mmCIF file of C-alpha atoms and ligand atoms in Angstrom:
data_model
loop_
_atom_site.group_PDB
_atom_site.id
_atom_site.type_symbol
_atom_site.label_atom_id
_atom_site.label_comp_id
_atom_site.label_asym_id
_atom_site.label_seq_id
_atom_site.Cartn_x
_atom_site.Cartn_y
_atom_site.Cartn_z
ATOM 1 C CA UNK A 926 -39.938 -13.255 43.236
ATOM 2 C CA UNK A 927 -38.254 -14.204 46.544
ATOM 3 C CA UNK A 928 -39.468 -17.246 48.455
ATOM 4 C CA UNK A 929 -40.678 -16.725 52.043
ATOM 5 C CA UNK A 930 -37.881 -15.716 54.383
ATOM 6 C CA UNK A 931 -35.867 -18.793 55.456
ATOM 7 C CA UNK A 932 -35.257 -17.184 58.861
ATOM 8 C CA UNK A 933 -37.857 -18.311 61.416
ATOM 9 C CA UNK A 934 -36.486 -15.759 63.889
ATOM 10 C CA UNK A 935 -36.435 -12.343 62.173
ATOM 11 C CA UNK A 936 -34.068 -10.667 64.633
ATOM 12 C CA UNK A 937 -30.460 -10.169 63.516
ATOM 13 C CA UNK A 938 -28.322 -8.690 66.260
ATOM 14 C CA UNK A 939 -25.698 -6.098 65.217
ATOM 15 C CA UNK A 940 -22.453 -6.920 66.981
ATOM 16 C CA UNK A 941 -20.979 -3.435 66.823
ATOM 17 C CA UNK A 942 -17.814 -3.756 68.890
ATOM 18 C CA UNK A 943 -14.093 -3.900 68.108
ATOM 19 C CA UNK A 944 -12.902 -6.984 70.000
ATOM 20 C CA UNK A 945 -13.229 -10.573 68.757
ATOM 21 C CA UNK A 946 -13.333 -12.324 72.180
ATOM 22 C CA UNK A 947 -16.208 -10.050 73.236
ATOM 23 C CA UNK A 948 -17.965 -10.535 69.897
ATOM 24 C CA UNK A 949 -17.657 -14.312 70.139
ATOM 25 C CA UNK A 950 -18.922 -14.321 73.711
ATOM 26 C CA UNK A 951 -21.944 -12.263 72.579
ATOM 27 C CA UNK A 952 -22.488 -14.594 69.600
ATOM 28 C CA UNK A 953 -22.499 -17.609 71.944
ATOM 29 C CA UNK A 954 -24.811 -15.890 74.418
ATOM 30 C CA UNK A 955 -27.328 -15.117 71.680
ATOM 31 C CA UNK A 956 -27.455 -18.606 70.139
ATOM 32 C CA UNK A 957 -31.066 -19.711 69.859
ATOM 33 C CA UNK A 958 -32.307 -16.227 70.825
ATOM 34 C CA UNK A 959 -31.680 -14.469 67.504
ATOM 35 C CA UNK A 960 -31.976 -15.505 63.838
ATOM 36 C CA UNK A 961 -28.508 -14.311 62.968
ATOM 37 C CA UNK A 962 -25.711 -11.870 63.676
ATOM 38 C CA UNK A 963 -24.686 -8.747 61.859
ATOM 39 C CA UNK A 964 -20.981 -7.996 61.462
ATOM 40 C CA UNK A 965 -20.467 -4.379 60.502
ATOM 41 C CA UNK A 966 -17.664 -1.950 59.837
ATOM 42 C CA UNK A 967 -16.482 -1.707 63.445
ATOM 43 C CA UNK A 968 -15.851 -5.392 63.986
ATOM 44 C CA UNK A 969 -14.671 -5.972 60.413
ATOM 45 C CA UNK A 970 -12.203 -3.092 60.491
ATOM 46 C CA UNK A 971 -10.830 -4.220 63.861
ATOM 47 C CA UNK A 972 -10.654 -7.980 63.279
ATOM 48 C CA UNK A 973 -10.733 -8.431 59.468
ATOM 49 C CA UNK A 974 -11.820 -11.512 57.523
ATOM 50 C CA UNK A 975 -10.499 -13.794 60.277
ATOM 51 C CA UNK A 976 -12.974 -12.184 62.648
ATOM 52 C CA UNK A 977 -15.818 -12.816 60.211
ATOM 53 C CA UNK A 978 -14.721 -16.453 59.751
ATOM 54 C CA UNK A 979 -14.708 -16.937 63.506
ATOM 55 C CA UNK A 980 -18.231 -15.527 63.857
ATOM 56 C CA UNK A 981 -19.496 -17.597 60.884
ATOM 57 C CA UNK A 982 -17.947 -20.705 62.493
ATOM 58 C CA UNK A 983 -20.259 -20.184 65.502
ATOM 59 C CA UNK A 984 -23.048 -21.458 63.246
ATOM 60 C CA UNK A 985 -25.579 -18.606 63.102
ATOM 61 C CA UNK A 986 -26.206 -16.930 59.728
ATOM 62 C CA UNK A 987 -24.063 -13.823 59.347
ATOM 63 C CA UNK A 988 -25.078 -10.592 57.709
ATOM 64 C CA UNK A 989 -21.848 -8.920 56.562
ATOM 65 C CA UNK A 990 -22.729 -5.229 56.566
ATOM 66 C CA UNK A 991 -19.756 -3.719 54.712
ATOM 67 C CA UNK A 992 -21.833 -1.069 52.898
ATOM 68 C CA UNK A 993 -19.562 -1.250 49.873
ATOM 69 C CA UNK A 994 -19.393 1.952 47.795
ATOM 70 C CA UNK A 995 -16.589 2.400 45.223
ATOM 71 C CA UNK A 996 -16.002 2.092 41.480
ATOM 72 C CA UNK A 997 -17.504 -1.035 39.881
ATOM 73 C CA UNK A 998 -14.209 -2.923 39.447
ATOM 74 C CA UNK A 999 -13.189 -2.390 43.080
ATOM 75 C CA UNK A 1000 -16.595 -3.338 44.454
ATOM 76 C CA UNK A 1001 -16.677 -6.468 42.281
ATOM 77 C CA UNK A 1002 -13.336 -7.547 43.790
ATOM 78 C CA UNK A 1003 -14.532 -6.816 47.289
ATOM 79 C CA UNK A 1004 -17.742 -8.779 46.704
ATOM 80 C CA UNK A 1005 -15.783 -11.777 45.435
ATOM 81 C CA UNK A 1006 -13.551 -11.628 48.511
ATOM 82 C CA UNK A 1007 -16.530 -11.171 50.869
ATOM 83 C CA UNK A 1008 -18.393 -14.150 49.357
ATOM 84 C CA UNK A 1009 -15.517 -16.488 50.291
ATOM 85 C CA UNK A 1010 -16.415 -15.742 53.932
ATOM 86 C CA UNK A 1011 -19.821 -17.328 53.360
ATOM 87 C CA UNK A 1012 -22.121 -14.553 54.689
ATOM 88 C CA UNK A 1013 -25.874 -14.966 54.406
ATOM 89 C CA UNK A 1014 -26.179 -11.292 53.362
ATOM 90 C CA UNK A 1015 -23.938 -8.535 52.129
ATOM 91 C CA UNK A 1016 -24.627 -4.806 51.761
ATOM 92 C CA UNK A 1017 -23.752 -2.216 49.126
ATOM 93 C CA UNK A 1018 -24.679 1.463 48.999
ATOM 94 C CA UNK A 1019 -27.324 1.872 46.281
ATOM 95 C CA UNK A 1020 -25.881 5.370 45.730
ATOM 96 C CA UNK A 1021 -22.867 3.674 44.095
ATOM 97 C CA UNK A 1022 -25.017 3.518 40.952
ATOM 98 C CA UNK A 1023 -26.205 0.960 38.435
ATOM 99 C CA UNK A 1024 -22.831 -0.118 37.057
ATOM 100 C CA UNK A 1025 -21.498 -0.740 40.556
ATOM 101 C CA UNK A 1026 -24.612 -2.710 41.604
ATOM 102 C CA UNK A 1027 -24.570 -4.825 38.438
ATOM 103 C CA UNK A 1028 -20.859 -5.534 38.835
ATOM 104 C CA UNK A 1029 -21.553 -6.708 42.402
ATOM 105 C CA UNK A 1030 -24.336 -9.084 41.253
ATOM 106 C CA UNK A 1031 -22.094 -10.509 38.521
ATOM 107 C CA UNK A 1032 -19.134 -10.900 40.907
ATOM 108 C CA UNK A 1033 -21.201 -12.704 43.506
ATOM 109 C CA UNK A 1034 -22.225 -15.435 41.078
ATOM 110 C CA UNK A 1035 -25.248 -17.717 41.289
ATOM 111 C CA UNK A 1036 -24.699 -19.162 44.793
ATOM 112 C CA UNK A 1037 -24.629 -15.759 46.393
ATOM 113 C CA UNK A 1038 -25.629 -14.223 49.703
ATOM 114 C CA UNK A 1039 -28.599 -11.866 49.612
ATOM 115 C CA UNK A 1040 -27.189 -8.713 48.082
ATOM 116 C CA UNK A 1041 -28.886 -5.780 49.824
ATOM 117 C CA UNK A 1042 -28.728 -2.120 48.803
ATOM 118 C CA UNK A 1043 -28.501 0.537 51.503
ATOM 119 C CA UNK A 1044 -31.097 3.085 50.433
ATOM 120 C CA UNK A 1045 -30.565 5.809 53.047
ATOM 121 C CA UNK A 1046 -28.955 5.484 56.476
ATOM 122 C CA UNK A 1047 -31.557 5.386 59.225
ATOM 123 C CA UNK A 1048 -29.478 7.957 61.115
ATOM 124 C CA UNK A 1049 -30.260 10.565 58.396
ATOM 125 C CA UNK A 1050 -33.351 12.753 58.537
ATOM 126 C CA UNK A 1051 -34.797 15.251 56.044
ATOM 127 C CA UNK A 1052 -32.377 18.031 57.024
ATOM 128 C CA UNK A 1053 -29.353 15.747 56.576
ATOM 129 C CA UNK A 1054 -30.611 14.651 53.188
ATOM 130 C CA UNK A 1055 -31.065 18.263 52.072
ATOM 131 C CA UNK A 1056 -27.557 19.089 53.301
ATOM 132 C CA UNK A 1057 -26.149 16.432 50.934
ATOM 133 C CA UNK A 1058 -27.861 18.186 48.033
ATOM 134 C CA UNK A 1059 -30.717 15.670 47.609
ATOM 135 C CA UNK A 1060 -34.087 17.377 47.264
ATOM 136 C CA UNK A 1061 -37.330 15.816 48.483
ATOM 137 C CA UNK A 1062 -38.321 13.730 51.499
ATOM 138 C CA UNK A 1063 -36.418 10.596 52.629
ATOM 139 C CA UNK A 1064 -39.231 8.314 51.372
ATOM 140 C CA UNK A 1065 -38.881 9.588 47.823
ATOM 141 C CA UNK A 1066 -35.139 9.029 47.880
ATOM 142 C CA UNK A 1067 -35.514 5.539 49.369
ATOM 143 C CA UNK A 1068 -37.998 4.544 46.634
ATOM 144 C CA UNK A 1069 -35.667 5.868 43.941
ATOM 145 C CA UNK A 1070 -32.724 3.900 45.375
ATOM 146 C CA UNK A 1071 -34.860 0.744 45.731
ATOM 147 C CA UNK A 1072 -35.960 1.089 42.073
ATOM 148 C CA UNK A 1073 -32.270 1.083 41.123
ATOM 149 C CA UNK A 1074 -31.555 -1.969 43.273
ATOM 150 C CA UNK A 1075 -34.459 -3.928 41.785
ATOM 151 C CA UNK A 1076 -33.462 -2.985 38.242
ATOM 152 C CA UNK A 1077 -29.892 -4.166 38.871
ATOM 153 C CA UNK A 1078 -30.942 -7.576 40.224
ATOM 154 C CA UNK A 1079 -30.266 -7.089 43.948
ATOM 155 C CA UNK A 1080 -32.190 -9.318 46.365
ATOM 156 C CA UNK A 1081 -33.436 -6.543 48.583
ATOM 157 C CA UNK A 1082 -32.792 -3.289 50.372
ATOM 158 C CA UNK A 1083 -32.055 -1.876 53.783
ATOM 159 C CA UNK A 1084 -34.671 0.701 54.728
ATOM 160 C CA UNK A 1085 -35.970 2.454 57.837
ATOM 161 C CA UNK A 1086 -39.250 1.184 59.339
ATOM 162 C CA UNK A 1087 -41.001 4.242 57.920
ATOM 163 C CA UNK A 1088 -40.393 3.161 54.314
ATOM 164 C CA UNK A 1089 -41.595 -0.434 54.640
ATOM 165 C CA UNK A 1090 -45.198 0.289 53.649
ATOM 166 C CA UNK A 1091 -44.416 2.371 50.558
ATOM 167 C CA UNK A 1092 -41.766 -0.153 49.458
ATOM 168 C CA UNK A 1093 -44.183 -3.079 49.828
ATOM 169 C CA UNK A 1094 -46.834 -1.129 47.911
ATOM 170 C CA UNK A 1095 -44.396 -0.518 45.061
ATOM 171 C CA UNK A 1096 -42.458 -3.810 44.931
ATOM 172 C CA UNK A 1097 -44.738 -6.381 46.581
ATOM 173 C CA UNK A 1098 -42.627 -9.405 47.541
ATOM 174 C CA UNK A 1099 -40.012 -8.760 44.835
ATOM 175 C CA UNK A 1100 -37.500 -7.201 47.280
ATOM 176 C CA UNK A 1101 -36.357 -8.401 50.703
ATOM 177 C CA UNK A 1102 -36.755 -5.631 53.262
ATOM 178 C CA UNK A 1103 -34.147 -5.630 56.009
ATOM 179 C CA UNK A 1104 -34.874 -3.018 58.606
ATOM 180 C CA UNK A 1105 -32.643 -1.325 61.218
ATOM 181 C CA UNK A 1106 -33.727 1.595 63.377
ATOM 182 C CA UNK A 1107 -35.681 -0.700 65.706
ATOM 183 C CA UNK A 1108 -36.546 0.880 69.050
ATOM 184 C CA UNK A 1109 -39.143 0.059 71.690
ATOM 185 C CA UNK A 1110 -40.902 2.786 73.649
ATOM 186 C CA UNK A 1111 -38.369 2.603 76.458
ATOM 187 C CA UNK A 1112 -35.198 2.303 74.305
ATOM 188 C CA UNK A 1113 -32.691 5.110 73.843
ATOM 189 C CA UNK A 1114 -32.697 6.224 70.229
ATOM 190 C CA UNK A 1115 -28.967 6.935 70.133
ATOM 191 C CA UNK A 1116 -28.054 8.281 66.709
ATOM 192 C CA UNK A 1117 -31.096 6.754 64.984
ATOM 193 C CA UNK A 1118 -33.757 9.181 63.711
ATOM 194 C CA UNK A 1119 -36.272 7.089 61.798
ATOM 195 C CA UNK A 1120 -37.205 4.395 64.323
ATOM 196 C CA UNK A 1121 -40.136 2.053 65.175
ATOM 197 C CA UNK A 1122 -40.880 -0.839 67.561
ATOM 198 C CA UNK A 1123 -40.071 -4.333 66.227
ATOM 199 C CA UNK A 1124 -43.646 -5.671 66.147
ATOM 200 C CA UNK A 1125 -44.892 -2.663 64.152
ATOM 201 C CA UNK A 1126 -42.062 -3.017 61.601
ATOM 202 C CA UNK A 1127 -42.863 -6.717 61.085
ATOM 203 C CA UNK A 1128 -46.583 -5.994 60.808
ATOM 204 C CA UNK A 1129 -45.805 -3.542 57.985
ATOM 205 C CA UNK A 1130 -43.914 -6.255 56.092
ATOM 206 C CA UNK A 1131 -40.240 -6.243 57.147
ATOM 207 C CA UNK A 1132 -38.483 -9.555 56.368
ATOM 208 C CA UNK A 1133 -35.715 -9.114 58.915
ATOM 209 C CA UNK A 1134 -35.012 -6.686 61.732
ATOM 210 C CA UNK A 1135 -31.507 -5.449 62.578
ATOM 211 C CA UNK A 1136 -31.291 -4.713 66.279
ATOM 212 C CA UNK A 1137 -28.093 -3.493 67.901
ATOM 213 C CA UNK A 1138 -27.955 -1.478 71.091
ATOM 214 C CA UNK A 1139 -31.405 -2.449 72.483
ATOM 215 C CA UNK A 1140 -29.873 -5.956 72.800
ATOM 216 C CA UNK A 1141 -26.146 -5.398 73.086
ATOM 217 C CA UNK A 1142 -26.322 -2.544 75.627
ATOM 218 C CA UNK A 1143 -28.723 -4.454 77.887
ATOM 219 C CA UNK A 1144 -27.380 -5.858 81.154
ATOM 220 C CA UNK A 1145 -28.379 -9.329 79.885
ATOM 221 C CA UNK A 1146 -28.316 -9.317 76.040
ATOM 222 C CA UNK A 1147 -29.743 -12.864 75.754
ATOM 223 C CA UNK A 1148 -32.689 -11.975 78.003
ATOM 224 C CA UNK A 1149 -33.253 -8.758 76.008
ATOM 225 C CA UNK A 1150 -33.309 -10.730 72.715
ATOM 226 C CA UNK A 1151 -35.696 -13.310 74.123
ATOM 227 C CA UNK A 1152 -38.006 -10.641 75.451
ATOM 228 C CA UNK A 1153 -37.956 -8.888 72.084
ATOM 229 C CA UNK A 1154 -38.790 -12.126 70.259
ATOM 230 C CA UNK A 1155 -41.584 -12.941 72.717
ATOM 231 C CA UNK A 1156 -43.265 -9.653 71.807
ATOM 232 C CA UNK A 1157 -43.376 -10.445 68.098
ATOM 233 C CA UNK A 1158 -46.446 -11.810 66.332
ATOM 234 C CA UNK A 1159 -44.448 -14.371 64.349
ATOM 235 C CA UNK A 1160 -42.591 -15.711 67.376
ATOM 236 C CA UNK A 1161 -43.046 -19.492 67.747
HETATM 237 O O1 LIG B 1106 -27.647 -0.122 67.678
HETATM 238 P P1 LIG B 1106 -28.634 -0.014 66.563
HETATM 239 O O2 LIG B 1106 -29.887 -0.838 66.775
HETATM 240 O O3 LIG B 1106 -28.922 1.416 66.192
HETATM 241 O O4 LIG B 1106 -27.881 -0.687 65.331
HETATM 242 C C1 LIG B 1106 -28.373 -0.615 64.019
HETATM 243 C C2 LIG B 1106 -27.423 -1.308 63.089
HETATM 244 O O5 LIG B 1106 -27.939 -1.232 61.756
HETATM 245 C C3 LIG B 1106 -26.019 -0.676 63.035
HETATM 246 O O6 LIG B 1106 -25.095 -1.780 62.969
HETATM 247 C C4 LIG B 1106 -25.985 0.116 61.768
HETATM 248 O O7 LIG B 1106 -24.714 0.073 61.154
HETATM 249 C C5 LIG B 1106 -26.989 -0.632 60.890
HETATM 250 N N1 LIG B 1106 -27.642 0.174 59.844
HETATM 251 C C6 LIG B 1106 -28.419 1.278 60.121
HETATM 252 N N2 LIG B 1106 -29.016 1.981 59.102
HETATM 253 C C7 LIG B 1106 -28.838 1.580 57.837
HETATM 254 C C8 LIG B 1106 -28.088 0.459 57.536
HETATM 255 C C9 LIG B 1106 -27.503 -0.249 58.597
HETATM 256 O O8 LIG B 1106 -28.594 1.611 61.288
HETATM 257 N N3 LIG B 1106 -29.474 2.221 56.868
#
């Protein structure tokens, strides 16, 4: 059973950009305003492990969102390599299956980052799911993927705000719930389909919120992050 979240500020800002100087400037600007930073495929592909090391060196916890999905042996190697970068969290696609997820847990060892399974991208809606050959509503698929993650020993899952309540009902506190797709009433949705305001997602039981463009596309990202935090019930 996980202990209470060690992150007093539940907002992790997704630094989705390809240049390290810009990413570092954003990381510095957000210090004290967010609980951590998320490094995803765009920044990782453009700047590599050195980019991650530079962001980690800024001092905020880093969520390394590589969404690993390959055969078990390859994912195990990638997890070992990723863990040397000292992220606080690392993602894998739950759809990679039980053997892949178990290999990741074993490769990460005991002093590991939170290993989080991506259940279903928040950019996918029911029609997209059907087009990939998966029958049933997104919630059913997310619960099935979360079941797999829990059985394989992962620490938690990534889910849309709309699946927080059913996941909490099913798993209680046994899984961390890390939630992207956060949008306020005035925010552009962009490519996200299953969205919700931050305060509502926390009230439903999210452990951490991943927020990208509502912060990074603002004229003043630090001010946007502080305003978001001020609107949250858990804000100090
Ligand atoms: O800009 P926005 O707030 O939409 O950013 C959301 C972030 O969360 C992106 O970095 C995206 O890669 C990530 N994410 C997601 N849906 C998932 C898993 C991760 O949107 N299921």
